[in-house]
Short mmCIF file of C-alpha atoms in Angstrom, two decimals:
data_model
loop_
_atom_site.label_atom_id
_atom_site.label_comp_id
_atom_site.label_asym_id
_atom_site.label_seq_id
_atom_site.Cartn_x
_atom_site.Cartn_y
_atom_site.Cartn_z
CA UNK A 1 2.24 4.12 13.40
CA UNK A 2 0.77 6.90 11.03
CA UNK A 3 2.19 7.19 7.66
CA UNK A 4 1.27 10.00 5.20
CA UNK A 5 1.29 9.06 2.01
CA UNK A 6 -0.64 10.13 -1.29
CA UNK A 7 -2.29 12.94 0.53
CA UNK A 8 -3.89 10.26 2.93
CA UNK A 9 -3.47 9.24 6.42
CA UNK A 10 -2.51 5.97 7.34
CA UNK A 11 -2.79 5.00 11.12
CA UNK A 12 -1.90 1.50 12.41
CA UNK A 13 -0.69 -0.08 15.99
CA UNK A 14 2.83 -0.49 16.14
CA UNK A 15 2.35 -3.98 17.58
CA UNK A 16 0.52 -4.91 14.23
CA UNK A 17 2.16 -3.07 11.10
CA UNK A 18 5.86 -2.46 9.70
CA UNK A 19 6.22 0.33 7.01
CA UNK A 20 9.02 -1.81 4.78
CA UNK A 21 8.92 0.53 2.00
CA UNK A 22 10.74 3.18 4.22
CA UNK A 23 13.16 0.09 5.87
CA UNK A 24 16.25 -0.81 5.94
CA UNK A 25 15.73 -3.72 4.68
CA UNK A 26 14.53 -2.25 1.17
CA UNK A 27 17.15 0.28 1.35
CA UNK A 28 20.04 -2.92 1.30
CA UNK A 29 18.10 -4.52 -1.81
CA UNK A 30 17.64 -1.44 -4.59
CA UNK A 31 16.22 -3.59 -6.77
CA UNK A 32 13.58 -4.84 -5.09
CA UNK A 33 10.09 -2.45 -4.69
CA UNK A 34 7.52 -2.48 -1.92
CA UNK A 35 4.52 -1.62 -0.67
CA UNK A 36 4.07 1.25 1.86
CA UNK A 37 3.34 -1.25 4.74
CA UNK A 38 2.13 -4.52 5.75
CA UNK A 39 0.16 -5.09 9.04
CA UNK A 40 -2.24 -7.79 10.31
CA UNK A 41 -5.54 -6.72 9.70
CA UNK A 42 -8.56 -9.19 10.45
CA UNK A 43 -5.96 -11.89 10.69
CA UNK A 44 -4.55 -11.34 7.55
CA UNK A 45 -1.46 -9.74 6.37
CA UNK A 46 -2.19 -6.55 4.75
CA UNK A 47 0.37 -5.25 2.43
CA UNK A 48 -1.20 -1.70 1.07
CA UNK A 49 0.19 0.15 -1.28
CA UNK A 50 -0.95 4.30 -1.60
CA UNK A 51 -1.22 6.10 -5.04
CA UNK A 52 -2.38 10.26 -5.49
CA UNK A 53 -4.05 9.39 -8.98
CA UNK A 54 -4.27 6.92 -11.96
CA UNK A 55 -4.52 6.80 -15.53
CA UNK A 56 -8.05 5.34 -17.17
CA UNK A 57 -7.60 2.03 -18.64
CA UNK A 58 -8.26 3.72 -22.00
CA UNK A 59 -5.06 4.98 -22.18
CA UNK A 60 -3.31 1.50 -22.86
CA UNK A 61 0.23 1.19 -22.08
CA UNK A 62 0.06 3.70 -19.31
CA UNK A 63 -2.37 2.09 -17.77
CA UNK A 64 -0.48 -1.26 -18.37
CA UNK A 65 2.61 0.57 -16.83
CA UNK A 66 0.98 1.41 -13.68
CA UNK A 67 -0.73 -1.68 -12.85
CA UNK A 68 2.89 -3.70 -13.73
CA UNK A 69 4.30 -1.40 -11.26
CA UNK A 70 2.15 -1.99 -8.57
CA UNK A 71 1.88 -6.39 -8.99
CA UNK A 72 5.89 -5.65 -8.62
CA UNK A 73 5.53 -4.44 -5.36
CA UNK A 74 3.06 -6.64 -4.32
CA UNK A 75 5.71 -9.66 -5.33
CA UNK A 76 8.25 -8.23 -4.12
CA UNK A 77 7.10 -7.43 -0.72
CA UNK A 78 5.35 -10.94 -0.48
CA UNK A 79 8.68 -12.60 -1.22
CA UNK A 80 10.67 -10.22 0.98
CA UNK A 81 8.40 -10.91 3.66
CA UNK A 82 8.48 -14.27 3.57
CA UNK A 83 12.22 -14.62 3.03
CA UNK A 84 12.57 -12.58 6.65
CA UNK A 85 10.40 -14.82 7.82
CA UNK A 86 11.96 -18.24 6.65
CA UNK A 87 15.66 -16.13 7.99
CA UNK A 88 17.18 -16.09 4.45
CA UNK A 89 19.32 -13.60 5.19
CA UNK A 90 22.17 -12.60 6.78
CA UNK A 91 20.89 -9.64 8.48
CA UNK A 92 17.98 -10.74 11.36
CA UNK A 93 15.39 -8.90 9.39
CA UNK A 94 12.81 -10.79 11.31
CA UNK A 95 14.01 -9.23 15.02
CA UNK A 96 12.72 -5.74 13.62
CA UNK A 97 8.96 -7.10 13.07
CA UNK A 98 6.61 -6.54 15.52
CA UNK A 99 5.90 -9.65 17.46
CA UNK A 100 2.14 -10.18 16.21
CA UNK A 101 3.90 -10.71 12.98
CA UNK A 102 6.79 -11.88 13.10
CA UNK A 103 5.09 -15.00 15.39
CA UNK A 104 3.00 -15.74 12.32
CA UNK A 105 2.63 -18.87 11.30
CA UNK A 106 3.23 -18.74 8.13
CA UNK A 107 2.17 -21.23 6.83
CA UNK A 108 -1.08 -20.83 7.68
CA UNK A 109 -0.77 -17.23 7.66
CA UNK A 110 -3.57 -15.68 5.04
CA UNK A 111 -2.78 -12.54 2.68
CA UNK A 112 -4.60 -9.55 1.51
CA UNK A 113 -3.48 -7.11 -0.61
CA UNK A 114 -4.73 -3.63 -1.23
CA UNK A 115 -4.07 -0.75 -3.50
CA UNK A 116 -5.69 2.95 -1.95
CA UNK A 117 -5.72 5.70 -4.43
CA UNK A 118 -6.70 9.78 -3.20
CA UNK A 119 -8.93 11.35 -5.23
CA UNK A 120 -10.42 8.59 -7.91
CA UNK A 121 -14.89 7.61 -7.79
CA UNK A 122 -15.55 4.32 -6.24
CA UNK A 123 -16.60 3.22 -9.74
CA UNK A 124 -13.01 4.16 -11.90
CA UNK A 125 -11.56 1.79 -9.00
CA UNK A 126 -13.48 -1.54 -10.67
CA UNK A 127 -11.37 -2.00 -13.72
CA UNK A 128 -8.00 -1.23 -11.51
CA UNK A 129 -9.20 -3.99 -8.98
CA UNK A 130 -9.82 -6.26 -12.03
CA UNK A 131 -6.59 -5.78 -13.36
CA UNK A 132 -4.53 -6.53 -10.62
CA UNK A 133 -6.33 -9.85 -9.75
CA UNK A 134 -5.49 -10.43 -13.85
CA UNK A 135 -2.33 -9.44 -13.29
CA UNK A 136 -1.42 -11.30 -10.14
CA UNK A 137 -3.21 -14.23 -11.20
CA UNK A 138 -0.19 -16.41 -11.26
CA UNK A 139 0.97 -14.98 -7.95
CA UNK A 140 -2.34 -15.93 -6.01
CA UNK A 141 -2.24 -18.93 -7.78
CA UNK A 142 1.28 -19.95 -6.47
CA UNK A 143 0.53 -18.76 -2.82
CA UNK A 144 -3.49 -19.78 -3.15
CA UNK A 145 -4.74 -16.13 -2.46
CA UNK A 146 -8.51 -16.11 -3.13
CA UNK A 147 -8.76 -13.22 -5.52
CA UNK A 148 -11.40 -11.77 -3.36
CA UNK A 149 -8.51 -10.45 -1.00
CA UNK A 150 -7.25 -8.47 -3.63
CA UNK A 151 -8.90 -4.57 -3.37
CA UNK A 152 -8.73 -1.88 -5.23
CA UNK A 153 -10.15 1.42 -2.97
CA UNK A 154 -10.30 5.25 -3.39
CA UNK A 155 -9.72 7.18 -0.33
CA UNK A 156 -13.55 7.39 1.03
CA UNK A 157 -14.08 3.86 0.72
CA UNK A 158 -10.58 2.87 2.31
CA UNK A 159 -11.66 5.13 5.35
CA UNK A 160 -14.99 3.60 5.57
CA UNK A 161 -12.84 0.15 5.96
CA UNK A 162 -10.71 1.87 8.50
CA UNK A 163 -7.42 1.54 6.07
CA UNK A 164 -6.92 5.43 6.96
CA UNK A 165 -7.93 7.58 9.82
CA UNK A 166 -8.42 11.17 7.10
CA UNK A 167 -7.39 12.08 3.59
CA UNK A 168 -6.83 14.92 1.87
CA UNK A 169 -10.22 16.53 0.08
CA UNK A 170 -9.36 16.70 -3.31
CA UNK A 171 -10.68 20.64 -3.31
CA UNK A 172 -7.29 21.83 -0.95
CA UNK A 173 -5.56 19.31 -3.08
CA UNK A 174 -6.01 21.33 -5.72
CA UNK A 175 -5.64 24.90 -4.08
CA UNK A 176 -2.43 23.78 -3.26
CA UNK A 177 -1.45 22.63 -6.90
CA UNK A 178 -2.76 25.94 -8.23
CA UNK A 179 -0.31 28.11 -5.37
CA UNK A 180 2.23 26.20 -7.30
CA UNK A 181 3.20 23.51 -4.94
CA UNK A 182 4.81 20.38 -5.52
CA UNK A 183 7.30 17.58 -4.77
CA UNK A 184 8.48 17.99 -1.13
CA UNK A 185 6.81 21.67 -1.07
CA UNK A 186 3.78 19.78 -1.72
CA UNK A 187 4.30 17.28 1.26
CA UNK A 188 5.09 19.43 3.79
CA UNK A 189 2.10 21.48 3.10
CA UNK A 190 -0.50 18.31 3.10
CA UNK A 191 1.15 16.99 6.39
CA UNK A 192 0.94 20.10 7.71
CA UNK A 193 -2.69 20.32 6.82
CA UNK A 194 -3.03 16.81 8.52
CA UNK A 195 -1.51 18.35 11.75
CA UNK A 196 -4.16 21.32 11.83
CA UNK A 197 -7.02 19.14 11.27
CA UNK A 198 -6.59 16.02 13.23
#
């Protein structure tokens, strides 16, 4: 599987990840948010979430904003997951998960979550990480997630974990912003660049 997302490219095995943000499961339950993926990664359950940018905690309530956004996807694709797991729905969710996951035992099964972002310094990615494991405090609490499994990463230190096969250099990121391009123009133009320099 190879998802491009926030000018970075993602690359799993099939047989180990399940991009639920793009799902039809999400797509039944609008009110719900998720991560990009989830996928067992050194035995744990990955769910990883992509940004292009973020605010610096200086600026208060936007940085508040973005960090609420992303421990709501993080809950929300915990619960989801385990709910297909535990068959809580109608639907057979759980037939559409690859079978390393879906024969998870999970209660047993340990979690990691991590948040990728193109284009910040390894060091503007410490107060982020701190945040979230603030943030999600109750959360690992509740499911006794050591907050050590909860990482914050820019794109060069996400590749050095092997979280993404390439990114985007932030110099053709911003050629391409300065030719004007954006939104889906924008998209094409950085998957196309991952095409011509695989």
């Amino acid at each position: 599987m190879e998802i491009v997302e926030s000018n970075m490219m993602f690359s799993c095995s099939d047989k180990d990840s399940f991009p639920i943000e793009k799902s039809d499961i999400m797509n039944d339950y609008d009110s719900l948010k998720a991560c990009e993926f989830f996928a067992m990664i050194n035995g744990k359950l990955a769910m990883i979430e992509a940004k292009s940018s973020s605010p610096q905690p200086k600026n208060g309530v936007e940085f508040d904003d973005y960090i609420t956004g992303i421990v709501q996807k993080f809950v929300d694709t915990l619960l989801m997951f385990n709910a297909i797991m535990l068959d809580r729905h109608e639907k057979n969710y759980k037939d559409g998960l690859p079978d390393s996951i879906k024969m998870q035992d999970i209660g047993k099964l340990q979690y990691a979550l991590y948040l990728v972002v193109h284009g910040n310094k390894t060091e503007w990615m410490i107060p982020i990480q701190d945040a979230l494991k603030r943030s999600l405090r109750h959360v690992l609490n509740a499911w006794n997630i050591p907050d050590v499994n909860v990482y914050a990463l820019n794109h060069e230190d996400a590749q050095a974990k092997g979280l993404i096969r390439q990114y985007l250099p932030v110099d053709v990121l911003e050629q391409f912003k300065l030719n004007g391009l954006k939104g889906q123009a924008l998209l094409s133009q950085v998957e196309q660049w991952f095409k011509d320099n695989p």
